[in-house]
Amino acid sequence: MTQTIKTEKNQRQNNEVDIDEIENSRSVCQTGNQRLNRILSRCELEIFDEPVQAVLRDIIERLYYSKQVTVSGATFPQAEIRNYLDCLNVETLTRAYNIIRNNTTPVKNVTAYLMPVVFNSIVEQYSELFVRLPPEYLKGSDWIDSKQGSEDGT
């Protein structure tokens, strides 16, 4: 009889733990959805035609939920992907869309092609800002063309 009571008590405690875990996972899921919704909102998908909206939304969601993405041999973990997606906006997405529209080579797997295009567009927006900095903010001969790096052009 005592063993039965202990077992029932243990089962209730286990159930309480399970409920707590469920509540924690729900809050994590809701937080994740809020972050994804903010990213999608900044992208202003409504400016695109409906079929394009659906594809772009799918690509953003796939990037968001990917455990990792490999681009040009560099593997980015999920946390980094999401940090980059936090920087995604309508201008960057429009640039990616224009790259996709101007592609002339056949694509077998559209999704596999589009994911790195969108991801690279995010990364490149910051690279371009860096390269556009005035020479006095840049150090090292790798970043400055020797003709542009000196005032006399030598």
PDB file of C-alpha atoms in Angstrom, residues 27-133:
ATOM      1  CA  SER A  27       7.215  30.412 -24.242  1.00  0.00           C
ATOM      2  CA  VAL A  28      10.403  29.680 -26.194  1.00  0.00           C
ATOM      3  CA  CYS A  29       8.298  28.892 -29.259  1.00  0.00           C
ATOM      4  CA  GLN A  30       6.250  32.085 -28.878  1.00  0.00           C
ATOM      5  CA  THR A  31       9.426  34.146 -28.462  1.00  0.00           C
ATOM      6  CA  GLY A  32      10.830  32.535 -31.609  1.00  0.00           C
ATOM      7  CA  ASN A  33       7.642  33.254 -33.511  1.00  0.00           C
ATOM      8  CA  GLN A  34       7.715  36.888 -32.385  1.00  0.00           C
ATOM      9  CA  ARG A  35      11.285  37.229 -33.635  1.00  0.00           C
ATOM     10  CA  LEU A  36      10.410  35.623 -36.964  1.00  0.00           C
ATOM     11  CA  ASN A  37       7.313  37.817 -37.272  1.00  0.00           C
ATOM     12  CA  ARG A  38       9.428  40.955 -36.680  1.00  0.00           C
ATOM     13  CA  ILE A  39      11.838  39.831 -39.404  1.00  0.00           C
ATOM     14  CA  LEU A  40       8.979  39.175 -41.830  1.00  0.00           C
ATOM     15  CA  SER A  41       7.353  42.497 -40.973  1.00  0.00           C
ATOM     16  CA  ARG A  42      10.565  44.425 -41.750  1.00  0.00           C
ATOM     17  CA  CYS A  43      10.692  42.708 -45.147  1.00  0.00           C
ATOM     18  CA  GLU A  44       7.375  44.258 -46.223  1.00  0.00           C
ATOM     19  CA  LEU A  45       6.502  41.198 -48.302  1.00  0.00           C
ATOM     20  CA  GLU A  46       3.219  42.798 -49.354  1.00  0.00           C
ATOM     21  CA  ILE A  47       5.078  44.942 -51.932  1.00  0.00           C
ATOM     22  CA  PHE A  48       5.806  41.774 -53.936  1.00  0.00           C
ATOM     23  CA  ASP A  49       3.320  39.820 -56.069  1.00  0.00           C
ATOM     24  CA  GLU A  50       1.586  37.022 -54.140  1.00  0.00           C
ATOM     25  CA  PRO A  51       3.558  34.128 -55.660  1.00  0.00           C
ATOM     26  CA  VAL A  52       6.827  35.976 -54.950  1.00  0.00           C
ATOM     27  CA  GLN A  53       5.656  36.741 -51.403  1.00  0.00           C
ATOM     28  CA  ALA A  54       5.051  33.051 -50.777  1.00  0.00           C
ATOM     29  CA  VAL A  55       8.481  32.039 -52.075  1.00  0.00           C
ATOM     30  CA  LEU A  56      10.322  34.766 -50.149  1.00  0.00           C
ATOM     31  CA  ARG A  57       8.422  33.970 -46.942  1.00  0.00           C
ATOM     32  CA  ASP A  58       9.300  30.299 -47.376  1.00  0.00           C
ATOM     33  CA  ILE A  59      12.993  31.115 -47.880  1.00  0.00           C
ATOM     34  CA  ILE A  60      13.116  33.386 -44.818  1.00  0.00           C
ATOM     35  CA  GLU A  61      11.350  30.771 -42.680  1.00  0.00           C
ATOM     36  CA  ARG A  62      13.656  28.011 -43.916  1.00  0.00           C
ATOM     37  CA  LEU A  63      16.698  30.117 -43.119  1.00  0.00           C
ATOM     38  CA  TYR A  64      15.266  30.956 -39.698  1.00  0.00           C
ATOM     39  CA  TYR A  65      14.625  27.311 -38.788  1.00  0.00           C
ATOM     40  CA  SER A  66      17.800  25.900 -40.387  1.00  0.00           C
ATOM     41  CA  LYS A  67      20.258  24.413 -37.921  1.00  0.00           C
ATOM     42  CA  GLN A  68      23.075  25.661 -40.118  1.00  0.00           C
ATOM     43  CA  VAL A  69      23.722  27.152 -43.532  1.00  0.00           C
ATOM     44  CA  THR A  70      26.881  26.703 -45.566  1.00  0.00           C
ATOM     45  CA  VAL A  71      27.762  29.494 -47.980  1.00  0.00           C
ATOM     46  CA  SER A  72      31.029  29.521 -49.937  1.00  0.00           C
ATOM     47  CA  GLY A  73      32.504  26.906 -47.628  1.00  0.00           C
ATOM     48  CA  ALA A  74      31.641  28.818 -44.423  1.00  0.00           C
ATOM     49  CA  THR A  75      29.125  27.157 -42.120  1.00  0.00           C
ATOM     50  CA  PHE A  76      26.914  29.442 -40.056  1.00  0.00           C
ATOM     51  CA  PRO A  77      25.094  28.008 -37.006  1.00  0.00           C
ATOM     52  CA  GLN A  78      21.444  28.763 -36.323  1.00  0.00           C
ATOM     53  CA  ALA A  79      22.184  31.559 -33.845  1.00  0.00           C
ATOM     54  CA  GLU A  80      24.295  33.410 -36.428  1.00  0.00           C
ATOM     55  CA  ILE A  81      21.722  32.863 -39.162  1.00  0.00           C
ATOM     56  CA  ARG A  82      19.066  34.412 -36.940  1.00  0.00           C
ATOM     57  CA  ASN A  83      21.330  37.334 -36.048  1.00  0.00           C
ATOM     58  CA  TYR A  84      21.850  38.022 -39.740  1.00  0.00           C
ATOM     59  CA  LEU A  85      18.115  37.655 -40.400  1.00  0.00           C
ATOM     60  CA  ASP A  86      17.527  40.328 -37.754  1.00  0.00           C
ATOM     61  CA  CYS A  87      19.309  42.660 -40.207  1.00  0.00           C
ATOM     62  CA  LEU A  88      17.126  41.662 -43.166  1.00  0.00           C
ATOM     63  CA  ASN A  89      14.914  44.464 -44.468  1.00  0.00           C
ATOM     64  CA  VAL A  90      12.925  45.304 -47.574  1.00  0.00           C
ATOM     65  CA  GLU A  91      15.915  46.889 -49.373  1.00  0.00           C
ATOM     66  CA  THR A  92      18.099  43.832 -48.866  1.00  0.00           C
ATOM     67  CA  LEU A  93      15.291  41.487 -49.859  1.00  0.00           C
ATOM     68  CA  THR A  94      14.613  43.569 -52.986  1.00  0.00           C
ATOM     69  CA  ARG A  95      18.291  43.300 -53.916  1.00  0.00           C
ATOM     70  CA  ALA A  96      18.134  39.517 -53.500  1.00  0.00           C
ATOM     71  CA  TYR A  97      14.942  39.381 -55.553  1.00  0.00           C
ATOM     72  CA  ASN A  98      16.588  41.356 -58.369  1.00  0.00           C
ATOM     73  CA  ILE A  99      19.549  38.951 -58.358  1.00  0.00           C
ATOM     74  CA  ILE A 100      17.115  36.064 -58.622  1.00  0.00           C
ATOM     75  CA  ARG A 101      15.131  37.738 -61.424  1.00  0.00           C
ATOM     76  CA  ASN A 102      18.277  38.489 -63.425  1.00  0.00           C
ATOM     77  CA  ASN A 103      19.634  34.964 -63.169  1.00  0.00           C
ATOM     78  CA  THR A 104      20.056  33.460 -66.632  1.00  0.00           C
ATOM     79  CA  THR A 105      21.408  30.039 -65.696  1.00  0.00           C
ATOM     80  CA  PRO A 106      19.060  27.090 -65.185  1.00  0.00           C
ATOM     81  CA  VAL A 107      18.299  26.286 -61.550  1.00  0.00           C
ATOM     82  CA  LYS A 108      17.360  22.725 -60.594  1.00  0.00           C
ATOM     83  CA  ASN A 109      16.541  23.325 -56.922  1.00  0.00           C
ATOM     84  CA  VAL A 110      15.069  26.795 -56.572  1.00  0.00           C
ATOM     85  CA  THR A 111      14.966  26.761 -52.772  1.00  0.00           C
ATOM     86  CA  ALA A 112      18.579  25.597 -52.489  1.00  0.00           C
ATOM     87  CA  TYR A 113      19.541  28.443 -54.832  1.00  0.00           C
ATOM     88  CA  LEU A 114      17.462  31.139 -53.163  1.00  0.00           C
ATOM     89  CA  MET A 115      18.507  30.535 -49.558  1.00  0.00           C
ATOM     90  CA  PRO A 116      22.169  31.508 -50.080  1.00  0.00           C
ATOM     91  CA  VAL A 117      21.171  34.377 -52.387  1.00  0.00           C
ATOM     92  CA  VAL A 118      19.068  35.933 -49.614  1.00  0.00           C
ATOM     93  CA  PHE A 119      21.660  35.143 -46.949  1.00  0.00           C
ATOM     94  CA  ASN A 120      24.511  36.569 -49.068  1.00  0.00           C
ATOM     95  CA  SER A 121      22.488  39.722 -49.713  1.00  0.00           C
ATOM     96  CA  ILE A 122      22.301  40.327 -45.973  1.00  0.00           C
ATOM     97  CA  VAL A 123      26.030  39.741 -45.493  1.00  0.00           C
ATOM     98  CA  GLU A 124      26.958  41.847 -48.525  1.00  0.00           C
ATOM     99  CA  GLN A 125      24.977  44.887 -47.379  1.00  0.00           C
ATOM    100  CA  TYR A 126      27.437  45.294 -44.514  1.00  0.00           C
ATOM    101  CA  SER A 127      30.464  44.480 -46.645  1.00  0.00           C
ATOM    102  CA  GLU A 128      29.519  47.269 -49.025  1.00  0.00           C
ATOM    103  CA  LEU A 129      29.178  49.717 -46.161  1.00  0.00           C
ATOM    104  CA  PHE A 130      32.629  48.761 -44.954  1.00  0.00           C
ATOM    105  CA  VAL A 131      34.249  49.136 -48.371  1.00  0.00           C
ATOM    106  CA  ARG A 132      32.590  52.542 -48.869  1.00  0.00           C
ATOM    107  CA  LEU A 133      34.188  53.987 -45.748  1.00  0.00           C
TER     108      LEU A 133
END
